mmCIF file of C-alpha atoms in Angstrom:
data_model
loop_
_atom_site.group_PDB
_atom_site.id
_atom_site.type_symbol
_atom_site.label_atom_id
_atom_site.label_comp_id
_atom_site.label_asym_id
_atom_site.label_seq_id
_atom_site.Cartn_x
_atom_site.Cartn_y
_atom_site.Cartn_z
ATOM 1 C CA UNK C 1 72.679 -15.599 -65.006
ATOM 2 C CA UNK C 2 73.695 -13.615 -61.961
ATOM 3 C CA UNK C 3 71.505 -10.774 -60.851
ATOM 4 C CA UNK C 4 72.065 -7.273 -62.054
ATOM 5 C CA UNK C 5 74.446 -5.530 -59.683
ATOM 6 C CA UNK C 6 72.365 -3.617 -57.038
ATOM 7 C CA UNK C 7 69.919 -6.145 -56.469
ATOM 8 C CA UNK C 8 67.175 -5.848 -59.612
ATOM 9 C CA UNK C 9 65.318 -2.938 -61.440
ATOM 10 C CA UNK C 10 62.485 -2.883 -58.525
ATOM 11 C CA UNK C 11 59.964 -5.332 -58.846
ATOM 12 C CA UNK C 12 56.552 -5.907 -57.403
ATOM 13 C CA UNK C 13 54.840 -7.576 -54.070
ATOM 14 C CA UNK C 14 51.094 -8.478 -53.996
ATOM 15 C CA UNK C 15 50.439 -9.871 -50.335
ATOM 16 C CA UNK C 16 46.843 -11.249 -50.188
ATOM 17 C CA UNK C 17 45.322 -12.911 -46.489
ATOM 18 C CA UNK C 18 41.467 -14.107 -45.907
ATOM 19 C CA UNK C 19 40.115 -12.422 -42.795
ATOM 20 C CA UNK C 20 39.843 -14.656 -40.134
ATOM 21 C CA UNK C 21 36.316 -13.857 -38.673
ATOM 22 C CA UNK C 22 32.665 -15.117 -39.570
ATOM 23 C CA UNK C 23 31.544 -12.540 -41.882
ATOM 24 C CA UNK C 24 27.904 -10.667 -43.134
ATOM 25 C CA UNK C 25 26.915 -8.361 -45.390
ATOM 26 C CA UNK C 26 29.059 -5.194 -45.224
ATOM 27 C CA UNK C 27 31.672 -7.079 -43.859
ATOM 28 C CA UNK C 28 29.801 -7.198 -40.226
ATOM 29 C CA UNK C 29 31.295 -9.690 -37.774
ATOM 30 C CA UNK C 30 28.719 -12.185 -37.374
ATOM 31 C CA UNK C 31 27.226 -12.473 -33.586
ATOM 32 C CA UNK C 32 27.511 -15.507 -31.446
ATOM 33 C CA UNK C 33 25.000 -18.015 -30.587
ATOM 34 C CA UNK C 34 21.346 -17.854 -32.754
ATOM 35 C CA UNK C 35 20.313 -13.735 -32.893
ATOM 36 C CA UNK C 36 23.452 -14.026 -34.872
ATOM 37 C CA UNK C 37 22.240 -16.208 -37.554
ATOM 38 C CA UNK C 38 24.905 -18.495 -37.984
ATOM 39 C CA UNK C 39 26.382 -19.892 -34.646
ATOM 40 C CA UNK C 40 28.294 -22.470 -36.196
ATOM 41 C CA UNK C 41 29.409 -20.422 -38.432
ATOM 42 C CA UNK C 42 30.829 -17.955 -35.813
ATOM 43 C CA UNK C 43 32.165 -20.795 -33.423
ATOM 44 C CA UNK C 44 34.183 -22.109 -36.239
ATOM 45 C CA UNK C 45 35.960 -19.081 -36.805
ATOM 46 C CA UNK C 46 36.249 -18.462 -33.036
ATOM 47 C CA UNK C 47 38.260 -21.828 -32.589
ATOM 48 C CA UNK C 48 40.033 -21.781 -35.813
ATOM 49 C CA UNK C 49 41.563 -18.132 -34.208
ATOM 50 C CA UNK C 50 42.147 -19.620 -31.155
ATOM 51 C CA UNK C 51 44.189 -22.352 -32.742
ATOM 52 C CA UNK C 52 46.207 -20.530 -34.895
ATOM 53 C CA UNK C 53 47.051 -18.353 -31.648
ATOM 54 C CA UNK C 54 47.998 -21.445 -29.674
ATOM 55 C CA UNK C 55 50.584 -21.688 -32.360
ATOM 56 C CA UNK C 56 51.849 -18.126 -31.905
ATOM 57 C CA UNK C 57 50.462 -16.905 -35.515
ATOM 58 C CA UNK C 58 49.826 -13.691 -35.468
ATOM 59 C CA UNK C 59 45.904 -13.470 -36.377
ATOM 60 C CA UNK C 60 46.088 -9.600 -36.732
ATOM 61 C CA UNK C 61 48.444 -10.009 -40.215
ATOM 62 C CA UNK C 62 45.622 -9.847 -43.067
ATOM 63 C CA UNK C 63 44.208 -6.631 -41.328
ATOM 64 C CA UNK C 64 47.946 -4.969 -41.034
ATOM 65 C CA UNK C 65 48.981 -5.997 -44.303
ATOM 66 C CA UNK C 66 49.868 -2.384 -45.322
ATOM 67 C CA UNK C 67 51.084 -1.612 -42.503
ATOM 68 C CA UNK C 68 53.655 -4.559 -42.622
ATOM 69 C CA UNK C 69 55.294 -2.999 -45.922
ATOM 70 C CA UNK C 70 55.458 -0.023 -44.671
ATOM 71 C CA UNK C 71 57.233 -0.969 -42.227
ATOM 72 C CA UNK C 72 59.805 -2.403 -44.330
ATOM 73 C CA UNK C 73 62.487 -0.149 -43.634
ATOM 74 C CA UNK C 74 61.870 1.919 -47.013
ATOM 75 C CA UNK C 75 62.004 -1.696 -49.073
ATOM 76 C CA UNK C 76 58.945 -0.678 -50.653
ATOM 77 C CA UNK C 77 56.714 2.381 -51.735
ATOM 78 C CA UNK C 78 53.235 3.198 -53.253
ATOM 79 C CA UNK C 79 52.062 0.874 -50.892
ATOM 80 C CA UNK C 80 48.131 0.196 -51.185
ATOM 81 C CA UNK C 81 45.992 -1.483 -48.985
ATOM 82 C CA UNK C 82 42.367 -2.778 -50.782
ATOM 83 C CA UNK C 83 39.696 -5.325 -49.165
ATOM 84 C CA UNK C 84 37.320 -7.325 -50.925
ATOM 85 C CA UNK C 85 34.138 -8.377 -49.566
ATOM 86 C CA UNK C 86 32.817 -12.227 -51.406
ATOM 87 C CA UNK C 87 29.603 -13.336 -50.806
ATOM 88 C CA UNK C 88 29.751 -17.825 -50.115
ATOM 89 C CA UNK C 89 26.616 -19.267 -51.543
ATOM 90 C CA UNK C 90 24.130 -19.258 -53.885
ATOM 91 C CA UNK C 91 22.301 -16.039 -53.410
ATOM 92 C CA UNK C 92 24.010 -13.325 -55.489
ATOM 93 C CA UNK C 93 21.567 -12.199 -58.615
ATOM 94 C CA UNK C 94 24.631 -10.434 -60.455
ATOM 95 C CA UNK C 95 25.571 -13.039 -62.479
ATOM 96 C CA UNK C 96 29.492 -12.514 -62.263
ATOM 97 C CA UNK C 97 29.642 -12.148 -58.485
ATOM 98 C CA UNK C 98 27.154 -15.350 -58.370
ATOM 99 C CA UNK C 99 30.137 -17.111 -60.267
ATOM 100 C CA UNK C 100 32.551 -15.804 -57.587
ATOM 101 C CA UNK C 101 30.056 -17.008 -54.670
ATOM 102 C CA UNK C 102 29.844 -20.092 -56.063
ATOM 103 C CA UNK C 103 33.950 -20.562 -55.992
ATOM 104 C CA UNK C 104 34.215 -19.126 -52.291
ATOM 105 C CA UNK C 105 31.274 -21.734 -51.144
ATOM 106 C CA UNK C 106 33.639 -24.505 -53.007
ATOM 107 C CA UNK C 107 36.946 -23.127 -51.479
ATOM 108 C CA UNK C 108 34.615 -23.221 -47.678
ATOM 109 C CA UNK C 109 33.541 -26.519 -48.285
ATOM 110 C CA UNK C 110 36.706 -27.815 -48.724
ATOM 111 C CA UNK C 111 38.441 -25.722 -45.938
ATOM 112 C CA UNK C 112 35.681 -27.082 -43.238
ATOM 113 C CA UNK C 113 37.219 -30.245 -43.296
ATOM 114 C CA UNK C 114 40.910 -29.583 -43.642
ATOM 115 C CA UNK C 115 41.193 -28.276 -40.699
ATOM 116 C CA UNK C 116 39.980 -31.317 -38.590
ATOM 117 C CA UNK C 117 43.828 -31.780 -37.856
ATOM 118 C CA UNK C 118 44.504 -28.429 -36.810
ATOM 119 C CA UNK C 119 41.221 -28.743 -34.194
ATOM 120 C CA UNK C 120 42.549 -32.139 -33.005
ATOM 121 C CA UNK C 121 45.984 -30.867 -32.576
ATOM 122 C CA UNK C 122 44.680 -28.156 -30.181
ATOM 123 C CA UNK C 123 42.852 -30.867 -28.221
ATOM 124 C CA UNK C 124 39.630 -31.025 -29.120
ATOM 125 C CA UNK C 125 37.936 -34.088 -28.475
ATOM 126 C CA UNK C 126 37.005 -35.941 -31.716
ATOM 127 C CA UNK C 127 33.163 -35.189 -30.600
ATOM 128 C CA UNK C 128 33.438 -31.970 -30.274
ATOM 129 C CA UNK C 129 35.453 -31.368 -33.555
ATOM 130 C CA UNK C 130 32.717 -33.115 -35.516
ATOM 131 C CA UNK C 131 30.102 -30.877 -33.876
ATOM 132 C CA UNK C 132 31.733 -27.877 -34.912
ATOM 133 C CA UNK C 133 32.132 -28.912 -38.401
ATOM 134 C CA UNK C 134 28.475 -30.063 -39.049
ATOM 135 C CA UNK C 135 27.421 -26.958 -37.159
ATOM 136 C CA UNK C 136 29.173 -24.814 -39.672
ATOM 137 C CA UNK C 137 28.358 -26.779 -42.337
ATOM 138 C CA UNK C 138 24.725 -26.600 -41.698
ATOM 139 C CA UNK C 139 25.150 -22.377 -41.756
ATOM 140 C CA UNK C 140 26.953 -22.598 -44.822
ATOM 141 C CA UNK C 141 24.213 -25.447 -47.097
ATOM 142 C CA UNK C 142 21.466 -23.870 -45.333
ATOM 143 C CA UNK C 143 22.430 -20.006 -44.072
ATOM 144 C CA UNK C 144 19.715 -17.649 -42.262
ATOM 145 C CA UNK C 145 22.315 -14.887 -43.110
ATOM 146 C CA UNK C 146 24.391 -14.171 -45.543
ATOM 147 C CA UNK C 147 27.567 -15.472 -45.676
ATOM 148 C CA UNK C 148 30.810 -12.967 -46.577
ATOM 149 C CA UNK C 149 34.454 -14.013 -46.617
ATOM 150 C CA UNK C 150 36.898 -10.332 -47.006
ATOM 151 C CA UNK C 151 39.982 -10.576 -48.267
ATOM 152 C CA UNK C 152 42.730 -8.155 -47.628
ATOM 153 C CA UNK C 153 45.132 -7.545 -50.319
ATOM 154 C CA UNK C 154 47.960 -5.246 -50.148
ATOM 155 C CA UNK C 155 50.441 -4.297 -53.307
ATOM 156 C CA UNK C 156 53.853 -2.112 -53.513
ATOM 157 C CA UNK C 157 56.163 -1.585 -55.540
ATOM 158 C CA UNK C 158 60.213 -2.698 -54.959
ATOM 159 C CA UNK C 159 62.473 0.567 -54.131
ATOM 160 C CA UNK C 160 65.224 -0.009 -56.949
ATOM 161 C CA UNK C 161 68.071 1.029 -54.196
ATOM 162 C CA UNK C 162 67.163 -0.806 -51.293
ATOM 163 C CA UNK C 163 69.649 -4.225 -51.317
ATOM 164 C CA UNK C 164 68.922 -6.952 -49.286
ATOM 165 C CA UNK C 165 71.178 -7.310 -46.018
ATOM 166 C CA UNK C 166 74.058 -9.472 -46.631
ATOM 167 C CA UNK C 167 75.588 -12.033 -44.399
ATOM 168 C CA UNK C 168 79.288 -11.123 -43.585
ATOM 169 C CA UNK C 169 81.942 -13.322 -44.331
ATOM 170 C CA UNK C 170 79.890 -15.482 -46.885
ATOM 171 C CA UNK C 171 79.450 -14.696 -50.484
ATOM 172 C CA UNK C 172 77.356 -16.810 -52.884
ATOM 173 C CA UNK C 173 78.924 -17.688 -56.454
ATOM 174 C CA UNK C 174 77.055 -17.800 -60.034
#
């Protein structure tokens, strides 16, 4: 069925973006090199940014994610902006958030390796990719700090007058 004339009765956007920096406790940035605890950890992080940057992505978007909506020329309003801090690994003694550890170590285990490509692509030599995976992987099996991940998650609701822009000249049939 077509839509309802006006474009909809409002709706609802959840936006939700990883942060894109080696993370401790309290959401600290992790140092580089080893008074930081985890200098693979960091390095990956640091060339996974630089990659995504080579490739003109914006790595500023999960921090401005409120900001963004906003900025939506009145598309949207009770815009809220929340973060969540998730410990990776093993170490949590709540029993619920140990659950949730457990998942984000999975999810970083897999996302070590996927991004071999992506390193590759940038140039790395295969050598040097391989050292920065087993150097991160060794900080996340065997971590001297804690590991965090923070994810930024933003929500708003649709503004029931705002209409899409149309193209001129073009009209779409149901």
């Amino acid at each position: 069925p077509p839509p309802p004339p006006g474009g909809g009765g409002g709706g609802l956007i959840i936006l939700v973006e990883p942060e894109l920096r080696a993370l401790t406790e309290g959401k600290q940035a992790v140092e580089p090199g080893p008074r930081g605890g985890a200098p693979g950890w960091h390095a990956f992080w640091e060339q996974y940014r630089r990659c995504l940057a080579a490739r003109n992505i914006d790595i500023s978007v999960p921090t401005r994610l409120a900001s963004l909506l906003r900025a939506c020329s009145g598309a949207f309003s009770d815009v809220v902006a929340q973060e969540a801090a998730v410990p990776l690994g093993f170490w949590p003694k709540d029993p619920g958030l140990l659950t949730v550890a457990q998942y984000a170590w999975m999810e970083m285990d897999c996302f070590l390796p996927a991004v071999r490509p992506l390193f590759l692509e940038y140039g790395l030599s295969e050598f040097r990719v391989k050292i920065l995976l087993e150097d991160a992987q060794q900080d996340l099996y065997y971590p001297l700090t804690r590991p965090y991940a923070c994810v930024h998650v933003s929500h708003a609701r649709k503004v029931t007058s705002w209409e899409a822009p149309r193209r001129r000249g073009r009209r779409l049939e149901y």
